[in-house]
CSV table of C-alpha atoms and ligand atoms in Angstrom, one decimal:
chain,number,residue,atom,x,y,z
A,45,MET,CA,31.2,4.2,-26.8
A,46,ALA,CA,30.3,5.1,-23.2
A,47,ARG,CA,28.0,8.0,-22.8
A,48,THR,CA,29.6,11.1,-21.3
A,49,PHE,CA,28.0,12.8,-18.3
A,50,ARG,CA,28.9,16.2,-16.8
A,51,ASN,CA,28.6,18.0,-13.5
A,52,ARG,CA,25.6,20.3,-13.1
A,53,ILE,CA,26.8,23.7,-11.8
A,54,GLY,CA,24.7,26.9,-11.9
A,55,GLY,CA,22.2,25.2,-14.2
A,56,ARG,CA,24.8,24.2,-16.8
A,57,GLU,CA,26.3,20.9,-17.5
A,58,VAL,CA,30.1,21.2,-17.4
A,59,PRO,CA,33.1,18.9,-17.4
A,60,ALA,CA,35.7,18.9,-14.6
A,61,ARG,CA,38.0,21.9,-15.0
A,62,SER,CA,40.9,19.5,-15.2
A,63,GLY,CA,39.2,17.6,-18.0
A,64,ARG,CA,39.8,14.4,-16.0
A,65,THR,CA,37.1,11.6,-16.0
A,66,PHE,CA,36.4,8.2,-14.4
A,67,LEU,CA,34.3,5.3,-15.7
A,68,ASN,CA,31.1,3.9,-14.2
A,69,LEU,CA,31.0,0.1,-14.3
A,70,ASP,CA,28.3,-2.5,-14.0
A,71,PRO,CA,29.2,-4.7,-11.0
A,72,ALA,CA,27.4,-7.8,-12.5
A,73,ASN,CA,29.6,-8.0,-15.7
A,74,GLY,CA,32.2,-5.2,-15.7
A,75,GLU,CA,30.6,-3.4,-18.6
A,76,THR,CA,31.3,0.4,-18.9
A,77,LEU,CA,28.1,2.4,-18.4
A,78,GLY,CA,29.4,5.9,-18.7
A,79,GLU,CA,32.2,8.4,-18.3
A,80,PHE,CA,31.9,11.0,-15.5
A,81,PRO,CA,34.0,14.1,-14.5
A,82,ALA,CA,36.7,13.4,-11.9
A,83,SER,CA,36.2,16.8,-10.3
A,84,GLY,CA,38.5,18.6,-8.0
A,85,PRO,CA,38.5,21.5,-5.4
A,86,GLU,CA,38.2,24.1,-8.3
A,87,ASP,CA,34.9,22.5,-9.4
A,88,VAL,CA,33.7,22.5,-5.8
A,89,ASN,CA,34.5,26.2,-5.7
A,90,ASP,CA,32.4,26.8,-8.8
A,91,ALA,CA,29.5,24.8,-7.4
A,92,VAL,CA,29.6,26.7,-4.0
A,93,ALA,CA,29.6,30.0,-5.9
A,94,ALA,CA,26.6,29.0,-7.9
A,95,ALA,CA,24.8,27.7,-4.8
A,96,SER,CA,25.6,30.9,-2.8
A,97,GLN,CA,24.3,33.1,-5.5
A,98,ALA,CA,21.1,31.0,-5.9
A,99,PHE,CA,20.5,31.1,-2.2
A,100,ARG,CA,19.8,34.8,-2.2
A,101,SER,CA,16.6,34.4,-4.2
A,102,TRP,CA,15.7,30.8,-3.3
A,103,ARG,CA,15.3,31.5,0.4
A,104,LEU,CA,12.7,34.2,-0.5
A,105,VAL,CA,10.6,31.9,-2.6
A,106,PRO,CA,7.6,30.9,-0.4
A,107,ALA,CA,8.1,27.5,1.1
A,108,PRO,CA,4.8,26.1,-0.4
A,109,LYS,CA,6.1,27.2,-3.9
A,110,ARG,CA,9.5,25.6,-3.3
A,111,ALA,CA,7.7,22.5,-2.2
A,112,GLU,CA,5.6,22.4,-5.4
A,113,ILE,CA,8.8,21.9,-7.4
A,114,VAL,CA,9.7,19.0,-5.2
A,115,PHE,CA,6.2,17.6,-5.7
A,116,ARG,CA,6.6,17.9,-9.5
A,117,ALA,CA,9.9,16.2,-9.3
A,118,GLY,CA,8.1,13.4,-7.5
A,119,GLU,CA,5.6,13.1,-10.3
A,120,LEU,CA,8.4,12.9,-12.9
A,121,ILE,CA,10.2,10.2,-10.8
A,122,ARG,CA,7.0,8.3,-10.6
A,123,ALA,CA,6.6,8.4,-14.4
A,124,ARG,CA,10.1,7.2,-14.9
A,125,LYS,CA,10.3,4.7,-12.1
A,126,GLU,CA,11.0,1.7,-14.3
A,127,ASP,CA,13.7,3.3,-16.3
A,128,LEU,CA,15.4,4.6,-13.2
A,129,ALA,CA,15.2,1.2,-11.5
A,130,ARG,CA,16.8,-0.5,-14.5
A,131,ALA,CA,19.6,2.0,-14.7
A,132,MET,CA,20.2,1.6,-10.9
A,133,THR,CA,20.4,-2.2,-11.2
A,134,ARG,CA,22.9,-1.8,-13.9
A,135,GLU,CA,25.0,0.6,-12.0
A,136,MET,CA,24.9,-0.9,-8.5
A,137,GLY,CA,23.7,-4.5,-8.9
A,138,LYS,CA,20.8,-5.0,-6.6
A,139,VAL,CA,17.8,-6.8,-8.1
A,140,LEU,CA,15.0,-5.0,-9.9
A,141,ALA,CA,12.4,-5.4,-7.1
A,142,GLU,CA,14.8,-3.6,-4.8
A,143,THR,CA,15.8,-0.8,-7.2
A,144,ARG,CA,12.1,-0.2,-7.8
A,145,GLY,CA,11.8,0.1,-4.0
A,146,ASP,CA,14.7,2.5,-3.9
A,147,VAL,CA,13.1,4.8,-6.5
A,148,GLN,CA,9.7,4.4,-4.7
A,149,GLU,CA,11.4,5.7,-1.5
A,150,GLY,CA,12.3,8.8,-3.5
A,151,ILE,CA,8.8,9.3,-4.7
A,152,ASP,CA,7.4,8.8,-1.2
A,153,MET,CA,9.9,11.3,0.1
A,154,ALA,CA,9.0,13.8,-2.6
A,155,TYR,CA,5.4,13.8,-1.6
A,156,LEU,CA,6.2,13.9,2.1
A,157,ALA,CA,8.7,16.7,1.8
A,158,ALA,CA,6.3,18.6,-0.5
A,159,GLY,CA,3.6,18.5,2.2
A,160,GLU,CA,6.1,19.9,4.7
A,161,GLY,CA,6.3,23.1,2.6
A,162,ARG,CA,2.8,23.9,3.8
A,163,ARG,CA,3.6,23.1,7.4
A,164,MET,CA,7.1,24.0,8.4
A,165,TYR,CA,5.5,24.9,11.7
A,166,GLY,CA,7.0,27.4,14.1
A,167,VAL,CA,5.7,28.1,17.6
A,168,THR,CA,4.0,31.1,19.1
A,169,THR,CA,4.0,31.5,22.8
A,170,PRO,CA,3.0,34.2,25.3
A,171,SER,CA,5.7,36.7,26.3
A,172,GLU,CA,6.3,37.3,30.0
A,173,MET,CA,5.8,41.0,29.3
A,174,PRO,CA,2.6,42.8,28.4
A,175,ASP,CA,2.1,44.0,24.9
A,176,LYS,CA,4.9,41.8,23.5
A,177,TRP,CA,4.7,39.0,21.0
A,178,ALA,CA,7.0,35.9,21.1
A,179,MET,CA,7.4,33.3,18.4
A,180,SER,CA,10.0,31.0,16.8
A,181,MET,CA,10.4,29.9,13.2
A,182,ARG,CA,12.6,27.8,11.1
A,183,ALA,CA,15.1,29.4,8.8
A,184,PRO,CA,17.3,27.8,6.1
A,185,ILE,CA,21.0,27.4,6.9
A,186,GLY,CA,22.4,28.4,3.5
A,187,VAL,CA,24.4,26.0,1.3
A,188,ALA,CA,24.0,22.3,2.2
A,189,GLY,CA,26.8,19.9,1.3
A,190,VAL,CA,25.3,16.4,0.7
A,191,ILE,CA,27.5,13.4,0.5
A,192,THR,CA,25.8,10.1,-0.2
A,193,PRO,CA,26.7,6.3,-0.5
A,194,TRP,CA,26.1,3.9,-3.4
A,195,ASN,CA,23.8,1.4,-1.7
A,196,PHE,CA,20.6,3.6,-1.9
A,197,PRO,CA,21.6,5.9,-4.7
A,198,PHE,CA,18.1,7.4,-5.1
A,199,ALA,CA,16.5,7.1,-1.7
A,200,ILE,CA,19.2,8.6,0.4
A,201,PRO,CA,19.8,11.7,-1.7
A,202,SER,CA,16.0,12.2,-1.6
A,203,TRP,CA,15.9,12.1,2.2
A,204,LYS,CA,18.6,14.7,2.3
A,205,LEU,CA,18.1,17.0,-0.6
A,206,MET,CA,14.3,17.3,-0.7
A,207,PRO,CA,13.9,18.6,2.8
A,208,ALA,CA,17.0,20.8,2.4
A,209,LEU,CA,15.4,22.4,-0.7
A,210,VAL,CA,11.9,22.8,0.8
A,211,ALA,CA,13.5,24.5,3.8
A,212,GLY,CA,15.1,27.1,1.5
A,213,ASN,CA,18.7,25.9,1.3
A,214,THR,CA,20.6,25.5,-1.9
A,215,ALA,CA,22.9,22.5,-2.3
A,216,VAL,CA,26.1,21.0,-3.5
A,217,PHE,CA,25.6,17.2,-4.0
A,218,LYS,CA,28.5,14.7,-4.2
A,219,PRO,CA,27.3,11.1,-4.9
A,220,ALA,CA,29.4,8.0,-4.4
A,221,GLY,CA,31.8,7.2,-7.2
A,222,ASP,CA,30.2,3.8,-7.7
A,223,THR,CA,26.8,5.3,-8.5
A,224,PRO,CA,27.1,8.6,-10.3
A,225,GLU,CA,24.4,8.0,-12.9
A,226,MET,CA,21.6,8.0,-10.4
A,227,ALA,CA,22.7,11.4,-9.1
A,228,TRP,CA,22.9,12.7,-12.6
A,229,HIS,CA,19.2,11.7,-13.2
A,230,PHE,CA,18.4,13.3,-9.8
A,231,GLY,CA,19.8,16.6,-10.9
A,232,LYS,CA,18.2,16.4,-14.3
A,233,LEU,CA,14.7,15.6,-12.9
A,234,PHE,CA,14.8,18.6,-10.6
A,235,GLU,CA,15.8,20.8,-13.5
A,236,GLU,CA,12.8,19.5,-15.5
A,237,ALA,CA,10.6,20.0,-12.5
A,238,GLY,CA,11.5,23.7,-12.6
A,239,LEU,CA,14.2,24.1,-10.0
A,240,PRO,CA,16.0,27.4,-10.6
A,241,ALA,CA,19.6,27.3,-11.8
A,242,GLY,CA,22.2,26.9,-9.1
A,243,VAL,CA,19.8,25.7,-6.4
A,244,LEU,CA,21.0,22.1,-6.8
A,245,ASN,CA,24.5,21.5,-8.0
A,246,VAL,CA,25.9,18.0,-8.7
A,247,VAL,CA,29.7,17.4,-8.6
A,248,PHE,CA,31.1,14.0,-9.4
A,249,GLY,CA,34.4,12.7,-8.1
A,250,SER,CA,36.2,11.1,-5.2
A,251,GLY,CA,36.1,11.7,-1.5
A,252,SER,CA,39.5,13.2,-1.3
A,253,GLN,CA,39.1,15.5,-4.3
A,254,VAL,CA,35.4,16.6,-3.9
A,255,GLY,CA,34.1,15.4,-0.5
A,256,HIS,CA,37.0,16.7,1.5
A,257,PRO,CA,37.1,20.2,-0.1
A,258,MET,CA,33.3,20.4,0.5
A,259,VAL,CA,33.8,19.7,4.2
A,260,GLU,CA,36.5,22.4,4.5
A,261,HIS,CA,34.8,25.0,2.3
A,262,PRO,CA,33.6,28.0,4.3
A,263,GLY,CA,30.7,28.6,1.8
A,264,ILE,CA,29.1,25.3,2.8
A,265,HIS,CA,27.3,25.7,6.1
A,266,VAL,CA,26.1,22.2,6.8
A,267,ILE,CA,27.3,18.7,5.8
A,268,SER,CA,24.9,15.8,5.6
A,269,PHE,CA,26.7,12.5,5.2
A,270,THR,CA,25.7,8.9,4.9
A,271,GLY,CA,28.4,6.3,4.6
A,272,SER,CA,31.2,4.4,6.4
A,273,THR,CA,32.0,5.1,10.1
A,274,GLU,CA,35.7,5.7,9.1
A,275,VAL,CA,34.8,8.5,6.6
A,276,GLY,CA,32.0,9.9,8.8
A,277,LEU,CA,34.3,10.3,11.8
A,278,GLY,CA,36.9,11.9,9.6
A,279,ILE,CA,34.3,14.4,8.5
A,280,ALA,CA,33.1,15.0,12.0
A,281,GLY,CA,36.7,15.8,13.1
A,282,LYS,CA,37.4,18.2,10.3
A,283,ALA,CA,34.0,19.9,10.5
A,284,GLY,CA,34.1,20.1,14.3
A,285,GLY,CA,37.5,21.8,14.1
A,286,ILE,CA,36.0,24.7,12.1
A,287,GLY,CA,32.7,24.8,13.8
A,288,LYS,CA,30.6,23.4,10.9
A,289,ARG,CA,27.3,21.7,11.4
A,290,VAL,CA,27.3,18.0,10.5
A,291,SER,CA,24.6,15.3,10.3
A,292,LEU,CA,26.0,11.8,10.1
A,293,GLU,CA,24.6,8.4,9.4
A,294,MET,CA,27.2,5.7,9.6
A,295,GLY,CA,27.5,2.0,10.4
A,296,GLY,CA,25.2,-0.7,11.7
A,297,LYS,CA,25.4,-4.2,13.2
A,298,ASN,CA,21.7,-4.9,13.3
A,299,ALA,CA,20.4,-7.9,15.2
A,300,ILE,CA,17.2,-10.0,15.0
A,301,ILE,CA,16.3,-11.6,18.3
A,302,VAL,CA,14.3,-14.9,17.9
A,303,MET,CA,12.6,-16.1,21.1
A,304,ASP,CA,11.5,-19.7,21.7
A,305,ASP,CA,7.8,-18.8,21.1
A,306,ALA,CA,8.5,-17.1,17.7
A,307,ASP,CA,6.9,-18.2,14.4
A,308,LEU,CA,10.1,-19.8,13.0
A,309,GLY,CA,8.9,-19.8,9.4
A,310,LEU,CA,8.2,-16.0,9.5
A,311,ALA,CA,11.5,-15.4,11.3
A,312,THR,CA,13.4,-17.4,8.7
A,313,ASP,CA,11.8,-15.4,5.9
A,314,ALA,CA,12.7,-12.1,7.6
A,315,ILE,CA,16.2,-13.2,8.4
A,316,LEU,CA,16.9,-14.2,4.8
A,317,TRP,CA,15.5,-10.9,3.4
A,318,SER,CA,17.2,-8.7,6.0
A,319,ALA,CA,20.6,-10.4,5.8
A,320,PHE,CA,20.9,-11.1,2.0
A,321,GLY,CA,18.6,-8.5,0.4
A,322,THR,CA,20.7,-5.8,-1.3
A,323,THR,CA,23.5,-8.5,-0.9
A,324,GLY,CA,23.8,-7.4,2.7
A,325,GLN,CA,24.8,-3.9,1.7
A,326,ARG,CA,22.3,-1.9,3.7
A,327,CYS,CA,23.1,0.1,6.8
A,328,THR,CA,20.0,-1.7,8.2
A,329,ALA,CA,21.0,-5.2,7.1
A,330,CYS,CA,20.7,-7.9,9.7
A,331,SER,CA,24.2,-9.2,10.4
A,332,ARG,CA,23.5,-10.9,13.8
A,333,VAL,CA,20.7,-13.3,14.8
A,334,ILE,CA,20.5,-13.8,18.6
A,335,VAL,CA,18.5,-16.9,19.0
A,336,HIS,CA,17.0,-18.7,22.0
A,337,GLU,CA,18.7,-22.0,22.8
A,338,LYS,CA,15.4,-23.9,22.7
A,339,VAL,CA,15.0,-23.1,18.9
A,340,HIS,CA,18.6,-22.5,18.1
A,341,ASP,CA,19.5,-25.7,16.2
A,342,GLU,CA,16.2,-25.7,14.2
A,343,LEU,CA,16.6,-22.0,13.2
A,344,VAL,CA,20.3,-22.5,12.2
A,345,ARG,CA,19.2,-25.4,10.0
A,346,ARG,CA,16.4,-23.5,8.3
A,347,VAL,CA,18.5,-20.4,7.7
A,348,ALA,CA,21.5,-22.3,6.4
A,349,GLU,CA,19.4,-24.4,4.1
A,350,ARG,CA,17.6,-21.4,2.5
A,351,ALA,CA,20.8,-19.3,2.3
A,352,THR,CA,22.4,-22.1,0.2
A,353,THR,CA,19.6,-22.1,-2.3
A,354,LEU,CA,19.4,-18.4,-3.0
A,355,LYS,CA,20.1,-17.7,-6.7
A,356,LEU,CA,22.9,-15.4,-7.5
A,357,GLY,CA,23.0,-13.4,-10.8
A,358,ASP,CA,22.5,-10.2,-12.7
A,359,GLY,CA,19.8,-8.2,-10.9
A,360,LEU,CA,18.0,-7.6,-14.3
A,361,ASP,CA,17.3,-11.3,-14.5
A,362,PRO,CA,13.9,-11.9,-12.9
A,363,ALA,CA,15.2,-15.3,-11.5
A,364,THR,CA,18.0,-13.6,-9.5
A,365,GLU,CA,17.5,-13.3,-5.8
A,366,VAL,CA,21.0,-11.9,-4.8
A,367,GLY,CA,22.9,-9.5,-7.0
A,368,PRO,CA,26.7,-8.8,-7.0
A,369,LEU,CA,28.6,-6.8,-4.4
A,370,ILE,CA,29.4,-3.3,-5.5
A,371,ASN,CA,33.1,-3.8,-6.5
A,372,ARG,CA,36.2,-6.0,-6.2
A,373,GLY,CA,37.3,-4.3,-3.0
A,374,GLN,CA,34.0,-5.4,-1.3
A,375,VAL,CA,34.5,-9.0,-2.4
A,376,GLU,CA,38.0,-8.9,-0.8
A,377,ARG,CA,36.6,-7.3,2.4
A,378,VAL,CA,33.9,-10.0,2.7
A,379,ARG,CA,36.5,-12.8,2.0
A,380,GLU,CA,38.7,-11.5,4.8
A,381,TYR,CA,35.9,-11.4,7.3
A,382,VAL,CA,35.0,-15.0,6.4
A,383,GLU,CA,38.6,-16.0,7.2
A,384,ILE,CA,38.4,-14.0,10.4
A,385,GLY,CA,35.2,-15.9,11.3
A,386,LYS,CA,36.8,-19.2,10.7
A,387,ARG,CA,39.9,-18.3,12.7
A,388,GLU,CA,37.7,-17.2,15.6
A,389,GLY,CA,36.2,-20.7,15.7
A,390,ALA,CA,32.7,-20.0,14.4
A,391,ARG,CA,31.0,-22.8,12.4
A,392,LEU,CA,30.5,-22.0,8.7
A,393,VAL,CA,27.1,-23.5,7.8
A,394,ALA,CA,26.5,-21.8,4.4
A,395,GLY,CA,28.5,-20.0,1.7
A,396,GLY,CA,31.9,-18.7,2.6
A,397,GLU,CA,33.3,-18.1,-0.8
A,398,ALA,CA,33.1,-15.9,-3.9
A,399,ALA,CA,31.0,-17.3,-6.7
A,400,SER,CA,32.5,-17.5,-10.2
A,401,GLU,CA,30.7,-20.3,-12.1
A,402,GLY,CA,29.5,-19.3,-15.6
A,403,ALA,CA,28.6,-15.7,-16.1
A,404,LEU,CA,29.2,-14.9,-12.5
A,405,ALA,CA,32.9,-14.9,-13.2
A,406,ARG,CA,32.4,-11.5,-14.9
A,407,GLY,CA,31.0,-9.8,-11.8
A,408,HIS,CA,31.6,-9.4,-8.0
A,409,PHE,CA,29.6,-12.3,-6.6
A,410,PHE,CA,29.8,-13.8,-3.1
A,411,ARG,CA,27.7,-16.6,-1.7
A,412,PRO,CA,25.3,-15.9,1.1
A,413,THR,CA,27.2,-16.9,4.2
A,414,VAL,CA,26.1,-18.0,7.6
A,415,PHE,CA,28.2,-18.7,10.7
A,416,ALA,CA,26.7,-20.4,13.7
A,417,GLY,CA,28.1,-20.7,17.2
A,418,VAL,CA,29.4,-17.1,17.0
A,419,LYS,CA,30.5,-15.6,20.3
A,420,PRO,CA,28.8,-12.2,21.0
A,421,ASP,CA,32.2,-10.4,21.1
A,422,ALA,CA,33.7,-12.1,18.1
A,423,ARG,CA,34.9,-9.7,15.4
A,424,ILE,CA,32.3,-11.0,12.9
A,425,ALA,CA,29.6,-10.3,15.5
A,426,VAL,CA,30.9,-6.8,16.3
A,427,GLU,CA,32.3,-5.1,13.1
A,428,GLU,CA,30.3,-4.0,10.2
A,429,ILE,CA,31.0,-6.2,7.1
A,430,PHE,CA,28.5,-4.7,4.6
A,431,GLY,CA,28.1,-7.9,2.7
A,432,PRO,CA,26.2,-11.2,2.8
A,433,VAL,CA,27.6,-12.5,6.1
A,434,LEU,CA,25.3,-13.5,9.0
A,435,ALA,CA,26.5,-14.4,12.5
A,436,MET,CA,24.2,-16.5,14.6
A,437,ILE,CA,24.6,-16.2,18.4
A,438,ARG,CA,23.0,-18.5,21.0
A,439,THR,CA,21.2,-17.0,24.0
A,440,SER,CA,19.3,-18.2,27.1
A,441,SER,CA,17.0,-15.3,27.9
A,442,LEU,CA,15.4,-12.1,26.6
A,443,GLU,CA,17.5,-10.1,29.0
A,444,ASP,CA,20.7,-11.6,27.7
A,445,ALA,CA,19.6,-11.1,24.1
A,446,ILE,CA,18.9,-7.4,24.7
A,447,ARG,CA,22.2,-7.0,26.5
A,448,ILE,CA,24.1,-8.6,23.5
A,449,ASN,CA,22.2,-6.3,21.1
A,450,ASN,CA,23.0,-3.2,23.1
A,451,ALA,CA,26.6,-4.0,23.6
A,452,SER,CA,27.2,-3.1,19.9
A,453,SER,CA,29.0,0.1,19.2
A,454,PHE,CA,26.3,0.8,16.6
A,455,GLY,CA,22.6,1.4,17.1
A,456,LEU,CA,20.6,1.7,13.9
A,457,SER,CA,17.9,-1.0,13.9
A,458,SER,CA,17.0,-4.1,15.8
A,459,SER,CA,14.2,-6.6,15.8
A,460,ILE,CA,12.5,-9.3,18.0
A,461,PHE,CA,10.4,-12.3,16.9
A,462,THR,CA,8.0,-13.3,19.7
A,463,ALA,CA,4.4,-14.1,20.3
A,464,ASP,CA,4.5,-12.8,23.8
A,465,VAL,CA,3.2,-9.2,24.2
A,466,ASN,CA,5.1,-8.7,27.4
A,467,ARG,CA,8.4,-9.7,25.8
A,468,ALA,CA,7.6,-7.5,22.8
A,469,PHE,CA,7.0,-4.4,24.9
A,470,THR,CA,10.0,-5.1,27.1
A,471,ALA,CA,12.1,-5.2,23.9
A,472,MET,CA,10.5,-2.0,22.5
A,473,ARG,CA,11.5,-0.2,25.6
A,474,ASP,CA,15.0,-1.7,26.2
A,475,LEU,CA,16.5,-2.3,22.7
A,476,ASP,CA,18.8,0.8,22.4
A,477,THR,CA,18.6,1.5,18.6
A,478,GLY,CA,17.0,4.3,16.6
A,479,ILE,CA,14.6,1.8,14.9
A,480,VAL,CA,13.0,-1.3,16.6
A,481,TYR,CA,10.9,-3.9,14.7
A,482,VAL,CA,8.5,-6.5,16.2
A,483,ASN,CA,7.9,-9.6,14.1
A,484,HIS,CA,9.6,-7.9,11.1
A,485,GLY,CA,13.2,-7.9,9.9
A,486,THR,CA,15.7,-5.0,10.4
A,487,THR,CA,15.2,-3.4,7.0
A,488,GLY,CA,12.4,-1.5,5.4
A,489,ALA,CA,12.1,1.8,7.2
A,490,GLU,CA,9.2,4.0,5.9
A,491,THR,CA,10.0,7.6,4.9
A,492,HIS,CA,7.5,9.3,7.2
A,493,LEU,CA,9.2,8.1,10.4
A,494,PRO,CA,12.6,9.4,11.6
A,495,PHE,CA,15.5,7.4,10.3
A,496,GLY,CA,18.8,7.1,12.2
A,497,GLY,CA,20.6,5.4,15.0
A,498,THR,CA,22.1,5.7,18.5
A,499,ARG,CA,25.7,5.4,19.6
A,500,GLY,CA,28.2,5.0,16.8
A,501,THR,CA,25.6,5.0,14.1
A,502,GLY,CA,25.1,8.7,14.1
A,503,ASN,CA,25.6,12.0,15.9
A,504,GLY,CA,22.1,12.5,17.1
A,505,HIS,CA,20.3,13.5,14.0
A,506,ARG,CA,17.3,11.8,12.3
A,507,GLU,CA,16.5,12.1,8.6
A,508,ALA,CA,13.1,12.0,6.9
A,509,GLY,CA,10.0,11.6,9.1
A,510,HIS,CA,8.6,14.6,11.0
A,511,THR,CA,12.3,15.4,11.9
A,512,MET,CA,13.3,15.9,8.2
A,513,LEU,CA,13.9,19.7,8.5
A,514,ASP,CA,16.0,19.5,11.7
A,515,PRO,CA,19.4,18.9,10.0
A,516,PHE,CA,18.7,21.7,7.5
A,517,THR,CA,17.2,24.5,9.5
A,518,GLU,CA,18.1,26.9,12.2
A,519,TRP,CA,15.5,28.0,14.8
A,520,LYS,CA,15.0,31.8,14.9
A,521,SER,CA,13.3,33.3,18.0
A,522,ILE,CA,11.5,36.5,17.3
A,523,TYR,CA,10.1,39.1,19.8
A,524,VAL,CA,7.9,42.0,18.9
A,525,ASP,CA,7.4,44.6,21.5
A,526,PHE,CA,4.3,46.8,20.8
A,527,SER,CA,4.2,48.5,24.2
A,528,GLY,CA,6.0,51.6,23.0
A,529,ARG,CA,8.2,51.6,26.1
A,530,LEU,CA,11.4,49.9,27.4
A,531,GLN,CA,10.5,46.6,28.9
A,532,ARG,CA,13.4,44.6,30.4
A,533,ALA,CA,12.9,40.8,30.4
A,534,GLN,CA,13.5,39.1,33.7
A,535,ILE,CA,13.7,42.5,35.4
A,536,ASP,CA,10.4,44.4,34.8
A,537,ASN,CA,8.1,41.4,34.8
A,538,ARG,CA,7.2,41.3,38.5
B,815,LIG,C1,20.5,2.3,4.1
B,815,LIG,O1,20.8,1.1,4.1
B,815,LIG,O2,21.5,3.1,4.1
B,815,LIG,O3,15.2,0.7,6.0
B,815,LIG,C2,19.2,2.8,3.9
B,815,LIG,C3,15.7,0.4,4.9
B,815,LIG,C4,15.6,1.3,3.7
B,815,LIG,C5,16.7,2.3,3.8
B,815,LIG,C6,18.1,1.7,4.0
B,815,LIG,N1,14.4,1.9,3.7
B,815,LIG,O4,16.3,-0.7,4.8
């Protein structure tokens, strides 16, 4: 019998008002892991009411005290890291080393956000008038609506919710339908850490039944979303129409540039890890390699050879290097892009098909796939696939490689492999992405630096890092006039 999980609203665990449920399945073998509420707008209303009520007192709790609860949650997550990682591998498929990393990112974020509770710096500045004080401070926005994807089911909610709570907001959290269990643990851990009832509410369900009503709900004051470009732009349109604040993290088409002076062994390792780690299902995954013509054939040979030998399987098996895709739909999507690549005339040098031998038949497996001879404007070099498909593109110069990188409609991360310091600094300056790596792949951002992208990847916000409070706070400017007389700014200040 599958375990039954419930929404967390106002500090209580409750089913969907409709009584409807959905099943959480293991993508490696189709086993049922749990039954979750298929919530609707009425459950969102309940959660918003609880969050609004809790906001009245939570905003007045001193920030260092709010942060202590986040710190305690970090301690609990650390103590349960292994159990959480195993549950995550079962629910979304990536290998244990990676799910441990995902939980670790949550721990790192908890400690970082907790420290912010004793900073949350404002600015004091001289007034232009005598006997007058001027300063600015951060204030919470109110109720934050947090909508997260399945590929980093612990880390991404951590980047969003921990700063939001430290800043004094309360929250309604809707996780992806493919990874509800991690969100349930997240809510439970915060309850155990001492978070007051109603401060963090977790509502399970679909985008149309829960996400959409959250975006439209007047009681939710800011939406923070990570996920597909299509859904993100839909949210931006709706929220924009009603003047709601939105922070978006969407697609990527991240490139690794390999110059002719690069350490090819290191570059190959980094390409394999960035392209096929998490089965290519990272916003930061490398899906393009732009390689100098002098080392092109050698790099293609090395990457194709290694991609072919990667071991597919259940992420709980220590021998597995690449886990399943999240669901059947993703397998179909990847298969379609492989066909598109072939039709476009690219040369398939590794993979290119679903894998179904032995136990793999029970899950959603696809072989790590490499195309060579890809034109920079081919669809497989331009559109986000979100799977284990790599497009290798030939280039003749650094300038051309940077131009190809920057022509993408996305701008999350990019990377260059070179031994030449002048080329490295040119790339650092000219690669137009939110994150740039030198002699390192495109994945693996650390929590204490801003995370986010340029152009179509986002809408100008950065999460985590020293920017973590920006999406979840308003600036309030305060003037205190202690002159005892009317002083008119811009007029009496000669
Ligand atoms: C994502 O894929 O949405 O930089 C997040 C990385 C991880 C986070 C990825 N720290 O690859």
